[in-house]
Amino acid sequence: MSTFVYLLVFIAAGSTYAQKVPVTVYYESLCPDSIKFYTTQLYPTWNSSLKSFIDLHLVPYGKSNYTRTGDNYTFTCHHGEKECIGNRVQACALELIPKNDMDLKVKYINCLMSMSKSSGDVYPTKTCSDDVKLGVDLLDKIESCSTSNEGNEYLAALGNMTMHFQNPLVSVPTVVINNQLDDKDKEAARTDFKGVLCSLIKGGKPAECGKSGATGASYPAVLLITLLLAFTIRL
């Protein structure tokens, strides 16, 4: 194999290594603004080549509260008891879907959020399981978790995480990028999450950023052109 071919292989491999931007979303399962952000901003951006640039953390708790007496938990949620159930289903899904399969977690929750908006079904676990091919065993575990103390413990942990970040949480959804609560970025992300993300990616931008108006060419493309020119000159 020639040196030039080796370089092309190196470029192709290098394009899979992306600088990830930490993104944490504090939200609620029945909050209209949370549903809108997740389904129209977060998920479309995730479901693109930008996925490899996002280190995503989802926290479905929002403005809820809980008390604990022994092993018993009592939750009160911003949009009522149905939202507590929805939050708990998502907490179980995030915990029980394998940690290395963030893509499945994001897709499953997108279905849950979309269905709750379109059909009013707060926890369409079976429908969404079929939609994203979750699998019967995993679905059974999530459904069992969401109606047990196991789910309460997962949701309480998300509550502790939320309260540690901000107590009380001021707005829902709250989008934290690069581990910093920037009010400007938080508000801009609600309507142009892709654009905000692209503006924070350092170095050459991925090609997808050009579709959102962000500047900067794809790093692999720029490197390839540079190397082609260099080899042309040498030849």
PDB file of C-alpha atoms in Angstrom, residues 115-193:
ATOM      1  CA  MET A 115     -46.138  10.056  21.733  1.00  0.00           C
ATOM      2  CA  SER A 116     -47.053  11.938  24.905  1.00  0.00           C
ATOM      3  CA  LYS A 117     -47.521  15.060  22.791  1.00  0.00           C
ATOM      4  CA  SER A 118     -49.472  13.497  19.938  1.00  0.00           C
ATOM      5  CA  SER A 119     -51.577  10.881  21.743  1.00  0.00           C
ATOM      6  CA  GLY A 120     -51.630  11.960  25.368  1.00  0.00           C
ATOM      7  CA  ASP A 121     -50.192   8.582  26.390  1.00  0.00           C
ATOM      8  CA  VAL A 122     -47.651   9.454  29.079  1.00  0.00           C
ATOM      9  CA  TYR A 123     -45.843   6.125  29.058  1.00  0.00           C
ATOM     10  CA  PRO A 124     -46.267   4.350  25.668  1.00  0.00           C
ATOM     11  CA  THR A 125     -43.501   1.929  26.611  1.00  0.00           C
ATOM     12  CA  LYS A 126     -44.657  -0.948  24.405  1.00  0.00           C
ATOM     13  CA  THR A 127     -45.308   1.170  21.303  1.00  0.00           C
ATOM     14  CA  CYS A 128     -41.935   2.886  21.590  1.00  0.00           C
ATOM     15  CA  SER A 129     -40.175  -0.383  22.331  1.00  0.00           C
ATOM     16  CA  ASP A 130     -41.484  -1.761  19.042  1.00  0.00           C
ATOM     17  CA  ASP A 131     -40.579   1.459  17.241  1.00  0.00           C
ATOM     18  CA  VAL A 132     -36.910   1.476  18.267  1.00  0.00           C
ATOM     19  CA  LYS A 133     -36.527  -2.323  18.581  1.00  0.00           C
ATOM     20  CA  LEU A 134     -35.796  -2.191  22.284  1.00  0.00           C
ATOM     21  CA  GLY A 135     -36.407  -5.892  22.867  1.00  0.00           C
ATOM     22  CA  VAL A 136     -38.926  -7.718  25.069  1.00  0.00           C
ATOM     23  CA  ASP A 137     -36.531  -8.421  27.953  1.00  0.00           C
ATOM     24  CA  LEU A 138     -35.421  -4.815  28.261  1.00  0.00           C
ATOM     25  CA  LEU A 139     -38.993  -3.540  27.954  1.00  0.00           C
ATOM     26  CA  ASP A 140     -40.097  -5.859  30.775  1.00  0.00           C
ATOM     27  CA  LYS A 141     -37.273  -4.588  32.979  1.00  0.00           C
ATOM     28  CA  ILE A 142     -38.170  -0.926  32.320  1.00  0.00           C
ATOM     29  CA  GLU A 143     -41.880  -1.475  32.976  1.00  0.00           C
ATOM     30  CA  SER A 144     -41.178  -3.410  36.168  1.00  0.00           C
ATOM     31  CA  CYS A 145     -38.719  -0.746  37.313  1.00  0.00           C
ATOM     32  CA  SER A 146     -41.158   2.106  36.678  1.00  0.00           C
ATOM     33  CA  THR A 147     -43.745   0.621  39.052  1.00  0.00           C
ATOM     34  CA  SER A 148     -41.336  -0.332  41.827  1.00  0.00           C
ATOM     35  CA  ASN A 149     -39.085   1.246  44.422  1.00  0.00           C
ATOM     36  CA  GLU A 150     -36.201   0.690  42.013  1.00  0.00           C
ATOM     37  CA  GLY A 151     -37.650   3.376  39.748  1.00  0.00           C
ATOM     38  CA  ASN A 152     -38.202   5.676  42.729  1.00  0.00           C
ATOM     39  CA  GLU A 153     -34.538   5.385  43.647  1.00  0.00           C
ATOM     40  CA  TYR A 154     -33.398   6.183  40.101  1.00  0.00           C
ATOM     41  CA  LEU A 155     -35.724   9.193  39.945  1.00  0.00           C
ATOM     42  CA  ALA A 156     -34.613  10.413  43.370  1.00  0.00           C
ATOM     43  CA  ALA A 157     -30.988  10.229  42.198  1.00  0.00           C
ATOM     44  CA  LEU A 158     -31.902  12.466  39.249  1.00  0.00           C
ATOM     45  CA  GLY A 159     -33.626  14.792  41.712  1.00  0.00           C
ATOM     46  CA  ASN A 160     -30.468  15.010  43.794  1.00  0.00           C
ATOM     47  CA  MET A 161     -28.481  15.757  40.656  1.00  0.00           C
ATOM     48  CA  THR A 162     -30.921  18.510  39.685  1.00  0.00           C
ATOM     49  CA  MET A 163     -30.960  20.091  43.140  1.00  0.00           C
ATOM     50  CA  HIS A 164     -27.167  19.961  43.323  1.00  0.00           C
ATOM     51  CA  PHE A 165     -27.069  21.881  40.051  1.00  0.00           C
ATOM     52  CA  GLN A 166     -29.750  24.447  40.927  1.00  0.00           C
ATOM     53  CA  ASN A 167     -32.259  24.455  43.769  1.00  0.00           C
ATOM     54  CA  PRO A 168     -34.920  25.253  42.852  1.00  0.00           C
ATOM     55  CA  LEU A 169     -34.521  24.773  39.096  1.00  0.00           C
ATOM     56  CA  VAL A 170     -35.462  28.099  37.509  1.00  0.00           C
ATOM     57  CA  SER A 171     -36.655  27.010  34.067  1.00  0.00           C
ATOM     58  CA  VAL A 172     -37.490  23.863  32.114  1.00  0.00           C
ATOM     59  CA  PRO A 173     -35.823  22.778  29.984  1.00  0.00           C
ATOM     60  CA  THR A 174     -32.464  24.021  31.161  1.00  0.00           C
ATOM     61  CA  VAL A 175     -29.691  23.257  28.685  1.00  0.00           C
ATOM     62  CA  VAL A 176     -26.170  23.315  30.105  1.00  0.00           C
ATOM     63  CA  ILE A 177     -23.384  23.266  27.527  1.00  0.00           C
ATOM     64  CA  ASN A 178     -19.674  22.840  28.311  1.00  0.00           C
ATOM     65  CA  ASN A 179     -20.617  22.352  31.979  1.00  0.00           C
ATOM     66  CA  GLN A 180     -21.469  26.042  32.299  1.00  0.00           C
ATOM     67  CA  LEU A 181     -24.881  27.633  32.669  1.00  0.00           C
ATOM     68  CA  ASP A 182     -24.745  30.396  30.083  1.00  0.00           C
ATOM     69  CA  ASP A 183     -28.092  32.213  29.907  1.00  0.00           C
ATOM     70  CA  LYS A 184     -27.450  33.311  26.336  1.00  0.00           C
ATOM     71  CA  ASP A 185     -26.598  29.804  25.133  1.00  0.00           C
ATOM     72  CA  LYS A 186     -29.439  28.290  27.166  1.00  0.00           C
ATOM     73  CA  GLU A 187     -32.044  30.485  25.500  1.00  0.00           C
ATOM     74  CA  ALA A 188     -30.507  30.233  22.034  1.00  0.00           C
ATOM     75  CA  ALA A 189     -30.370  26.435  22.294  1.00  0.00           C
ATOM     76  CA  ARG A 190     -34.142  26.253  22.614  1.00  0.00           C
ATOM     77  CA  THR A 191     -34.581  27.420  19.037  1.00  0.00           C
ATOM     78  CA  ASP A 192     -31.196  26.635  17.438  1.00  0.00           C
ATOM     79  CA  PHE A 193     -29.470  23.893  19.400  1.00  0.00           C
TER      80      PHE A 193
END
